[in-house]
Amino acid sequence: MPKVRFFRTTNGQSVAYAIHGSGPFLLVPAWWVSHLELDWQNPDFQNFFKLLAEKHTVVRYDRTGVGLSERQRSQFELDDEVLTLSELTEHIGAQYCSLLGISCGGPVATVYTQQNPHKVDKLVLVNSFVDGNDIGNEEIKRALCALVSASWGMGSKAIIDLFDPEMHVEQRQLLGKIHKDSASSEMAHSLLKLTFRMNAVDAAKSLIKPTLVLHRNKDHTISVDAGKHLAAMIPNAEFKSFEGKSHLPWIGAESVQIVNEILAFTTGQPTQTQNNNNQFQKIGDVWVLSYAQKMVHLKDALGSIG
């Protein structure tokens, strides 16, 4: 588990962050709701970021309002997210870095890069978007916001269904617990509304840094068309699509390929990272056994493991 540290923003809020790995900085803007400690309990999540950390000093953080960061928050604008990223970059002394914008972290990374081209080497955007209007129709977005506000449990389940309709039950249970422990229903609702309002079109059009856009072609949360629109807005951006339905890049057989694409782009060298996610681990009441990119889930029972 990477050590968790804190810094205080100019408006007095405490932000939790974690650093691990070695090499040039790779900053990962926060996504919808997160929890630095609980996210790391997910073996797929842990493996994804460990692989990135083989070539980079990876920096993740919980945005204000969620996780281990200050839970009180009253302002919900894209500029607030960009300011947090900017102040964290200054705090850790990262004079130069690459950015990895995943999902709603993408607009934050895009705007920051446009505002600070002298600080950014390369930009990678995964399963992301440039305009919140590209994320489904207004009726669906209103329904999701209302469900999260009315029932955090049901709202989380609906969003997990969108994240990955084929996610294993124990992964669903773990992600549902992370959601509930990461934020209140009111905070999750406010941050979801912020996601739908995000617009980085103007910033994208004037980007001058090398950019790679990666997207799964059957993503039900943010469609591949939204990813194509994002790439089309950025001058000379490179676009690549992958097979798969999961919105979360660390889940699925393609996750190692996604890491390889990220590292090849950020390092400028062909990279063939191997999946070292061989597991013998218990998640809830299920044992996860994996080897050579194959995974088996066994219900815990007397004599099942021994």
PDB file of N, CA, C and O in Angstrom, residues 223-284:
ATOM      1  N   SER A 223     -19.476   6.384 -24.259  1.00  0.00           N
ATOM      2  CA  SER A 223     -19.394   5.640 -25.516  1.00  0.00           C
ATOM      3  C   SER A 223     -18.102   5.934 -26.260  1.00  0.00           C
ATOM      4  O   SER A 223     -17.463   6.979 -26.071  1.00  0.00           O
ATOM      5  N   VAL A 224     -17.737   5.010 -27.128  1.00  0.00           N
ATOM      6  CA  VAL A 224     -16.545   5.197 -27.944  1.00  0.00           C
ATOM      7  C   VAL A 224     -16.699   6.413 -28.859  1.00  0.00           C
ATOM      8  O   VAL A 224     -15.701   7.059 -29.226  1.00  0.00           O
ATOM      9  N   ASP A 225     -17.930   6.769 -29.206  1.00  0.00           N
ATOM     10  CA  ASP A 225     -18.149   7.974 -30.010  1.00  0.00           C
ATOM     11  C   ASP A 225     -17.715   9.224 -29.250  1.00  0.00           C
ATOM     12  O   ASP A 225     -17.196  10.178 -29.849  1.00  0.00           O
ATOM     13  N   ALA A 226     -17.933   9.217 -27.926  1.00  0.00           N
ATOM     14  CA  ALA A 226     -17.468  10.346 -27.112  1.00  0.00           C
ATOM     15  C   ALA A 226     -15.947  10.416 -27.122  1.00  0.00           C
ATOM     16  O   ALA A 226     -15.356  11.504 -27.157  1.00  0.00           O
ATOM     17  N   GLY A 227     -15.300   9.245 -27.109  1.00  0.00           N
ATOM     18  CA  GLY A 227     -13.851   9.210 -27.187  1.00  0.00           C
ATOM     19  C   GLY A 227     -13.334   9.714 -28.526  1.00  0.00           C
ATOM     20  O   GLY A 227     -12.326  10.430 -28.595  1.00  0.00           O
ATOM     21  N   LYS A 228     -14.033   9.355 -29.600  1.00  0.00           N
ATOM     22  CA  LYS A 228     -13.644   9.829 -30.929  1.00  0.00           C
ATOM     23  C   LYS A 228     -13.817  11.342 -31.039  1.00  0.00           C
ATOM     24  O   LYS A 228     -12.980  12.031 -31.632  1.00  0.00           O
ATOM     25  N   HIS A 229     -14.907  11.847 -30.456  1.00  0.00           N
ATOM     26  CA  HIS A 229     -15.140  13.291 -30.459  1.00  0.00           C
ATOM     27  C   HIS A 229     -14.027  14.006 -29.700  1.00  0.00           C
ATOM     28  O   HIS A 229     -13.526  15.055 -30.128  1.00  0.00           O
ATOM     29  N   LEU A 230     -13.626  13.434 -28.564  1.00  0.00           N
ATOM     30  CA  LEU A 230     -12.530  13.992 -27.782  1.00  0.00           C
ATOM     31  C   LEU A 230     -11.255  14.065 -28.618  1.00  0.00           C
ATOM     32  O   LEU A 230     -10.594  15.108 -28.679  1.00  0.00           O
ATOM     33  N   ALA A 231     -10.902  12.960 -29.271  1.00  0.00           N
ATOM     34  CA  ALA A 231      -9.683  12.921 -30.078  1.00  0.00           C
ATOM     35  C   ALA A 231      -9.749  13.902 -31.234  1.00  0.00           C
ATOM     36  O   ALA A 231      -8.741  14.527 -31.600  1.00  0.00           O
ATOM     37  N   ALA A 232     -10.950  14.053 -31.814  1.00  0.00           N
ATOM     38  CA  ALA A 232     -11.103  14.954 -32.960  1.00  0.00           C
ATOM     39  C   ALA A 232     -10.921  16.417 -32.573  1.00  0.00           C
ATOM     40  O   ALA A 232     -10.538  17.242 -33.410  1.00  0.00           O
ATOM     41  N   MET A 233     -11.188  16.743 -31.314  1.00  0.00           N
ATOM     42  CA  MET A 233     -11.065  18.121 -30.847  1.00  0.00           C
ATOM     43  C   MET A 233      -9.620  18.529 -30.618  1.00  0.00           C
ATOM     44  O   MET A 233      -9.296  19.715 -30.616  1.00  0.00           O
ATOM     45  N   ILE A 234      -8.730  17.551 -30.380  1.00  0.00           N
ATOM     46  CA  ILE A 234      -7.347  17.839 -30.001  1.00  0.00           C
ATOM     47  C   ILE A 234      -6.453  17.752 -31.232  1.00  0.00           C
ATOM     48  O   ILE A 234      -6.395  16.703 -31.886  1.00  0.00           O
ATOM     49  N   PRO A 235      -5.765  18.815 -31.590  1.00  0.00           N
ATOM     50  CA  PRO A 235      -4.895  18.783 -32.767  1.00  0.00           C
ATOM     51  C   PRO A 235      -3.865  17.653 -32.692  1.00  0.00           C
ATOM     52  O   PRO A 235      -3.159  17.517 -31.705  1.00  0.00           O
ATOM     53  N   ASN A 236      -3.844  16.831 -33.743  1.00  0.00           N
ATOM     54  CA  ASN A 236      -2.845  15.762 -33.896  1.00  0.00           C
ATOM     55  C   ASN A 236      -2.925  14.679 -32.829  1.00  0.00           C
ATOM     56  O   ASN A 236      -1.955  13.927 -32.631  1.00  0.00           O
ATOM     57  N   ALA A 237      -4.056  14.559 -32.133  1.00  0.00           N
ATOM     58  CA  ALA A 237      -4.194  13.500 -31.134  1.00  0.00           C
ATOM     59  C   ALA A 237      -4.224  12.135 -31.813  1.00  0.00           C
ATOM     60  O   ALA A 237      -4.754  11.973 -32.915  1.00  0.00           O
ATOM     61  N   GLU A 238      -3.651  11.153 -31.127  1.00  0.00           N
ATOM     62  CA  GLU A 238      -3.679   9.768 -31.607  1.00  0.00           C
ATOM     63  C   GLU A 238      -4.821   9.041 -30.904  1.00  0.00           C
ATOM     64  O   GLU A 238      -4.995   9.171 -29.687  1.00  0.00           O
ATOM     65  N   PHE A 239      -5.602   8.264 -31.667  1.00  0.00           N
ATOM     66  CA  PHE A 239      -6.745   7.544 -31.099  1.00  0.00           C
ATOM     67  C   PHE A 239      -6.588   6.043 -31.332  1.00  0.00           C
ATOM     68  O   PHE A 239      -6.242   5.611 -32.436  1.00  0.00           O
ATOM     69  N   LYS A 240      -6.852   5.260 -30.262  1.00  0.00           N
ATOM     70  CA  LYS A 240      -6.837   3.802 -30.383  1.00  0.00           C
ATOM     71  C   LYS A 240      -8.009   3.239 -29.585  1.00  0.00           C
ATOM     72  O   LYS A 240      -8.281   3.684 -28.469  1.00  0.00           O
ATOM     73  N   SER A 241      -8.692   2.268 -30.170  1.00  0.00           N
ATOM     74  CA  SER A 241      -9.798   1.616 -29.473  1.00  0.00           C
ATOM     75  C   SER A 241      -9.419   0.177 -29.149  1.00  0.00           C
ATOM     76  O   SER A 241      -8.587  -0.430 -29.817  1.00  0.00           O
ATOM     77  N   PHE A 242     -10.070  -0.344 -28.105  1.00  0.00           N
ATOM     78  CA  PHE A 242      -9.826  -1.706 -27.655  1.00  0.00           C
ATOM     79  C   PHE A 242     -11.151  -2.445 -27.554  1.00  0.00           C
ATOM     80  O   PHE A 242     -12.201  -1.843 -27.309  1.00  0.00           O
ATOM     81  N   GLU A 243     -11.099  -3.756 -27.711  1.00  0.00           N
ATOM     82  CA  GLU A 243     -12.270  -4.571 -27.447  1.00  0.00           C
ATOM     83  C   GLU A 243     -12.591  -4.519 -25.955  1.00  0.00           C
ATOM     84  O   GLU A 243     -11.699  -4.340 -25.126  1.00  0.00           O
ATOM     85  N   GLY A 244     -13.845  -4.672 -25.615  1.00  0.00           N
ATOM     86  CA  GLY A 244     -14.207  -4.747 -24.210  1.00  0.00           C
ATOM     87  C   GLY A 244     -15.339  -3.814 -23.827  1.00  0.00           C
ATOM     88  O   GLY A 244     -15.625  -2.839 -24.521  1.00  0.00           O
ATOM     89  N   LYS A 245     -15.989  -4.136 -22.698  1.00  0.00           N
ATOM     90  CA  LYS A 245     -17.134  -3.378 -22.228  1.00  0.00           C
ATOM     91  C   LYS A 245     -16.853  -2.575 -20.963  1.00  0.00           C
ATOM     92  O   LYS A 245     -17.596  -1.653 -20.641  1.00  0.00           O
ATOM     93  N   SER A 246     -15.800  -2.924 -20.241  1.00  0.00           N
ATOM     94  CA  SER A 246     -15.575  -2.293 -18.942  1.00  0.00           C
ATOM     95  C   SER A 246     -15.131  -0.842 -19.102  1.00  0.00           C
ATOM     96  O   SER A 246     -14.230  -0.529 -19.874  1.00  0.00           O
ATOM     97  N   HIS A 247     -15.778   0.023 -18.342  1.00  0.00           N
ATOM     98  CA  HIS A 247     -15.376   1.425 -18.310  1.00  0.00           C
ATOM     99  C   HIS A 247     -14.114   1.613 -17.483  1.00  0.00           C
ATOM    100  O   HIS A 247     -13.366   2.572 -17.697  1.00  0.00           O
ATOM    101  N   LEU A 248     -13.866   0.712 -16.561  1.00  0.00           N
ATOM    102  CA  LEU A 248     -12.706   0.808 -15.679  1.00  0.00           C
ATOM    103  C   LEU A 248     -11.516   0.155 -16.369  1.00  0.00           C
ATOM    104  O   LEU A 248     -11.532  -1.047 -16.621  1.00  0.00           O
ATOM    105  N   PRO A 249     -10.473   0.910 -16.681  1.00  0.00           N
ATOM    106  CA  PRO A 249      -9.384   0.361 -17.499  1.00  0.00           C
ATOM    107  C   PRO A 249      -8.604  -0.752 -16.837  1.00  0.00           C
ATOM    108  O   PRO A 249      -7.911  -1.520 -17.520  1.00  0.00           O
ATOM    109  N   TRP A 250      -8.685  -0.881 -15.506  1.00  0.00           N
ATOM    110  CA  TRP A 250      -7.935  -1.924 -14.817  1.00  0.00           C
ATOM    111  C   TRP A 250      -8.673  -3.260 -14.796  1.00  0.00           C
ATOM    112  O   TRP A 250      -8.136  -4.240 -14.294  1.00  0.00           O
ATOM    113  N   ILE A 251      -9.876  -3.313 -15.314  1.00  0.00           N
ATOM    114  CA  ILE A 251     -10.632  -4.560 -15.347  1.00  0.00           C
ATOM    115  C   ILE A 251     -10.677  -5.082 -16.776  1.00  0.00           C
ATOM    116  O   ILE A 251     -10.880  -4.327 -17.720  1.00  0.00           O
ATOM    117  N   GLY A 252     -10.505  -6.385 -16.930  1.00  0.00           N
ATOM    118  CA  GLY A 252     -10.614  -7.000 -18.249  1.00  0.00           C
ATOM    119  C   GLY A 252      -9.276  -7.457 -18.797  1.00  0.00           C
ATOM    120  O   GLY A 252      -8.206  -6.997 -18.382  1.00  0.00           O
ATOM    121  N   ALA A 253      -9.341  -8.364 -19.756  1.00  0.00           N
ATOM    122  CA  ALA A 253      -8.135  -8.936 -20.341  1.00  0.00           C
ATOM    123  C   ALA A 253      -7.302  -7.897 -21.074  1.00  0.00           C
ATOM    124  O   ALA A 253      -6.101  -8.083 -21.291  1.00  0.00           O
ATOM    125  N   GLU A 254      -7.928  -6.775 -21.466  1.00  0.00           N
ATOM    126  CA  GLU A 254      -7.218  -5.754 -22.232  1.00  0.00           C
ATOM    127  C   GLU A 254      -6.435  -4.808 -21.335  1.00  0.00           C
ATOM    128  O   GLU A 254      -5.731  -3.913 -21.842  1.00  0.00           O
ATOM    129  N   SER A 255      -6.538  -4.948 -20.018  1.00  0.00           N
ATOM    130  CA  SER A 255      -5.935  -3.955 -19.113  1.00  0.00           C
ATOM    131  C   SER A 255      -4.420  -3.871 -19.288  1.00  0.00           C
ATOM    132  O   SER A 255      -3.845  -2.775 -19.262  1.00  0.00           O
ATOM    133  N   VAL A 256      -3.755  -5.011 -19.481  1.00  0.00           N
ATOM    134  CA  VAL A 256      -2.309  -4.986 -19.663  1.00  0.00           C
ATOM    135  C   VAL A 256      -1.947  -4.336 -20.989  1.00  0.00           C
ATOM    136  O   VAL A 256      -0.967  -3.587 -21.083  1.00  0.00           O
ATOM    137  N   GLN A 257      -2.754  -4.593 -22.007  1.00  0.00           N
ATOM    138  CA  GLN A 257      -2.516  -3.946 -23.304  1.00  0.00           C
ATOM    139  C   GLN A 257      -2.668  -2.432 -23.177  1.00  0.00           C
ATOM    140  O   GLN A 257      -1.904  -1.665 -23.781  1.00  0.00           O
ATOM    141  N   ILE A 258      -3.656  -1.996 -22.411  1.00  0.00           N
ATOM    142  CA  ILE A 258      -3.850  -0.559 -22.191  1.00  0.00           C
ATOM    143  C   ILE A 258      -2.635   0.032 -21.492  1.00  0.00           C
ATOM    144  O   ILE A 258      -2.145   1.108 -21.869  1.00  0.00           O
ATOM    145  N   VAL A 259      -2.126  -0.664 -20.465  1.00  0.00           N
ATOM    146  CA  VAL A 259      -0.913  -0.193 -19.780  1.00  0.00           C
ATOM    147  C   VAL A 259       0.250  -0.087 -20.764  1.00  0.00           C
ATOM    148  O   VAL A 259       1.002   0.898 -20.763  1.00  0.00           O
ATOM    149  N   ASN A 260       0.414  -1.108 -21.616  1.00  0.00           N
ATOM    150  CA  ASN A 260       1.509  -1.080 -22.585  1.00  0.00           C
ATOM    151  C   ASN A 260       1.405   0.111 -23.529  1.00  0.00           C
ATOM    152  O   ASN A 260       2.416   0.745 -23.868  1.00  0.00           O
ATOM    153  N   GLU A 261       0.184   0.431 -23.958  1.00  0.00           N
ATOM    154  CA  GLU A 261      -0.008   1.588 -24.837  1.00  0.00           C
ATOM    155  C   GLU A 261       0.336   2.887 -24.120  1.00  0.00           C
ATOM    156  O   GLU A 261       0.961   3.791 -24.693  1.00  0.00           O
ATOM    157  N   ILE A 262      -0.084   2.979 -22.859  1.00  0.00           N
ATOM    158  CA  ILE A 262       0.208   4.182 -22.078  1.00  0.00           C
ATOM    159  C   ILE A 262       1.711   4.358 -21.927  1.00  0.00           C
ATOM    160  O   ILE A 262       2.264   5.434 -22.191  1.00  0.00           O
ATOM    161  N   LEU A 263       2.397   3.295 -21.514  1.00  0.00           N
ATOM    162  CA  LEU A 263       3.832   3.389 -21.257  1.00  0.00           C
ATOM    163  C   LEU A 263       4.634   3.605 -22.539  1.00  0.00           C
ATOM    164  O   LEU A 263       5.626   4.347 -22.539  1.00  0.00           O
ATOM    165  N   ALA A 264       4.217   2.960 -23.622  1.00  0.00           N
ATOM    166  CA  ALA A 264       4.916   3.170 -24.889  1.00  0.00           C
ATOM    167  C   ALA A 264       4.824   4.624 -25.324  1.00  0.00           C
ATOM    168  O   ALA A 264       5.782   5.201 -25.849  1.00  0.00           O
ATOM    169  N   PHE A 265       3.673   5.237 -25.063  1.00  0.00           N
ATOM    170  CA  PHE A 265       3.466   6.637 -25.449  1.00  0.00           C
ATOM    171  C   PHE A 265       4.227   7.589 -24.533  1.00  0.00           C
ATOM    172  O   PHE A 265       4.899   8.514 -24.997  1.00  0.00           O
ATOM    173  N   THR A 266       4.150   7.368 -23.221  1.00  0.00           N
ATOM    174  CA  THR A 266       4.770   8.302 -22.286  1.00  0.00           C
ATOM    175  C   THR A 266       6.291   8.172 -22.263  1.00  0.00           C
ATOM    176  O   THR A 266       6.997   9.161 -22.034  1.00  0.00           O
ATOM    177  N   THR A 267       6.811   6.964 -22.493  1.00  0.00           N
ATOM    178  CA  THR A 267       8.261   6.766 -22.453  1.00  0.00           C
ATOM    179  C   THR A 267       8.903   6.906 -23.826  1.00  0.00           C
ATOM    180  O   THR A 267      10.124   7.082 -23.919  1.00  0.00           O
ATOM    181  N   GLY A 268       8.082   6.787 -24.882  1.00  0.00           N
ATOM    182  CA  GLY A 268       8.627   6.858 -26.229  1.00  0.00           C
ATOM    183  C   GLY A 268       9.346   5.601 -26.656  1.00  0.00           C
ATOM    184  O   GLY A 268      10.054   5.589 -27.670  1.00  0.00           O
ATOM    185  N   GLN A 269       9.153   4.504 -25.904  1.00  0.00           N
ATOM    186  CA  GLN A 269       9.817   3.247 -26.207  1.00  0.00           C
ATOM    187  C   GLN A 269       8.797   2.115 -26.222  1.00  0.00           C
ATOM    188  O   GLN A 269       7.863   2.116 -25.410  1.00  0.00           O
ATOM    189  N   PRO A 270       8.964   1.136 -27.134  1.00  0.00           N
ATOM    190  CA  PRO A 270       8.064  -0.027 -27.131  1.00  0.00           C
ATOM    191  C   PRO A 270       8.105  -0.709 -25.770  1.00  0.00           C
ATOM    192  O   PRO A 270       9.179  -0.930 -25.207  1.00  0.00           O
ATOM    193  N   THR A 271       6.942  -1.006 -25.233  1.00  0.00           N
ATOM    194  CA  THR A 271       6.862  -1.590 -23.898  1.00  0.00           C
ATOM    195  C   THR A 271       5.962  -2.815 -23.930  1.00  0.00           C
ATOM    196  O   THR A 271       4.860  -2.775 -24.467  1.00  0.00           O
ATOM    197  N   GLN A 272       6.438  -3.890 -23.352  1.00  0.00           N
ATOM    198  CA  GLN A 272       5.638  -5.101 -23.230  1.00  0.00           C
ATOM    199  C   GLN A 272       5.640  -5.537 -21.775  1.00  0.00           C
ATOM    200  O   GLN A 272       6.353  -6.450 -21.364  1.00  0.00           O
ATOM    201  N   THR A 273       4.858  -4.832 -20.983  1.00  0.00           N
ATOM    202  CA  THR A 273       4.731  -5.168 -19.572  1.00  0.00           C
ATOM    203  C   THR A 273       3.963  -6.468 -19.433  1.00  0.00           C
ATOM    204  O   THR A 273       2.961  -6.690 -20.107  1.00  0.00           O
ATOM    205  N   GLN A 274       4.432  -7.315 -18.565  1.00  0.00           N
ATOM    206  CA  GLN A 274       3.768  -8.598 -18.326  1.00  0.00           C
ATOM    207  C   GLN A 274       2.769  -8.462 -17.188  1.00  0.00           C
ATOM    208  O   GLN A 274       2.991  -7.722 -16.235  1.00  0.00           O
ATOM    209  N   ASN A 275       1.683  -9.218 -17.279  1.00  0.00           N
ATOM    210  CA  ASN A 275       0.692  -9.220 -16.216  1.00  0.00           C
ATOM    211  C   ASN A 275       1.222 -10.028 -15.047  1.00  0.00           C
ATOM    212  O   ASN A 275       1.357 -11.243 -15.135  1.00  0.00           O
ATOM    213  N   ASN A 276       1.560  -9.334 -13.956  1.00  0.00           N
ATOM    214  CA  ASN A 276       2.062 -10.040 -12.773  1.00  0.00           C
ATOM    215  C   ASN A 276       0.976 -10.197 -11.720  1.00  0.00           C
ATOM    216  O   ASN A 276       1.255 -10.364 -10.551  1.00  0.00           O
ATOM    217  N   ASN A 277      -0.265 -10.138 -12.149  1.00  0.00           N
ATOM    218  CA  ASN A 277      -1.380 -10.176 -11.207  1.00  0.00           C
ATOM    219  C   ASN A 277      -1.769 -11.611 -10.870  1.00  0.00           C
ATOM    220  O   ASN A 277      -2.917 -12.005 -10.987  1.00  0.00           O
ATOM    221  N   ASN A 278      -0.761 -12.433 -10.490  1.00  0.00           N
ATOM    222  CA  ASN A 278      -1.053 -13.775 -10.024  1.00  0.00           C
ATOM    223  C   ASN A 278      -1.524 -13.667  -8.576  1.00  0.00           C
ATOM    224  O   ASN A 278      -0.830 -13.099  -7.742  1.00  0.00           O
ATOM    225  N   GLN A 279      -2.709 -14.200  -8.318  1.00  0.00           N
ATOM    226  CA  GLN A 279      -3.342 -13.937  -7.028  1.00  0.00           C
ATOM    227  C   GLN A 279      -3.707 -15.224  -6.309  1.00  0.00           C
ATOM    228  O   GLN A 279      -4.042 -16.235  -6.920  1.00  0.00           O
ATOM    229  N   PHE A 280      -3.636 -15.157  -5.017  1.00  0.00           N
ATOM    230  CA  PHE A 280      -4.248 -16.136  -4.137  1.00  0.00           C
ATOM    231  C   PHE A 280      -4.784 -15.300  -2.992  1.00  0.00           C
ATOM    232  O   PHE A 280      -4.141 -15.110  -1.975  1.00  0.00           O
ATOM    233  N   GLN A 281      -5.967 -14.738  -3.195  1.00  0.00           N
ATOM    234  CA  GLN A 281      -6.449 -13.684  -2.309  1.00  0.00           C
ATOM    235  C   GLN A 281      -7.941 -13.864  -2.046  1.00  0.00           C
ATOM    236  O   GLN A 281      -8.699 -14.274  -2.922  1.00  0.00           O
ATOM    237  N   LYS A 282      -8.355 -13.519  -0.831  1.00  0.00           N
ATOM    238  CA  LYS A 282      -9.757 -13.600  -0.458  1.00  0.00           C
ATOM    239  C   LYS A 282     -10.376 -12.217  -0.493  1.00  0.00           C
ATOM    240  O   LYS A 282      -9.870 -11.286   0.126  1.00  0.00           O
ATOM    241  N   ILE A 283     -11.479 -12.077  -1.247  1.00  0.00           N
ATOM    242  CA  ILE A 283     -12.239 -10.836  -1.295  1.00  0.00           C
ATOM    243  C   ILE A 283     -13.640 -11.154  -0.774  1.00  0.00           C
ATOM    244  O   ILE A 283     -14.413 -11.861  -1.429  1.00  0.00           O
ATOM    245  N   GLY A 284     -13.947 -10.651   0.415  1.00  0.00           N
ATOM    246  CA  GLY A 284     -15.226 -11.010   1.025  1.00  0.00           C
ATOM    247  C   GLY A 284     -15.239 -12.497   1.331  1.00  0.00           C
ATOM    248  O   GLY A 284     -14.360 -13.017   2.019  1.00  0.00           O
TER     249      GLY A 284
END
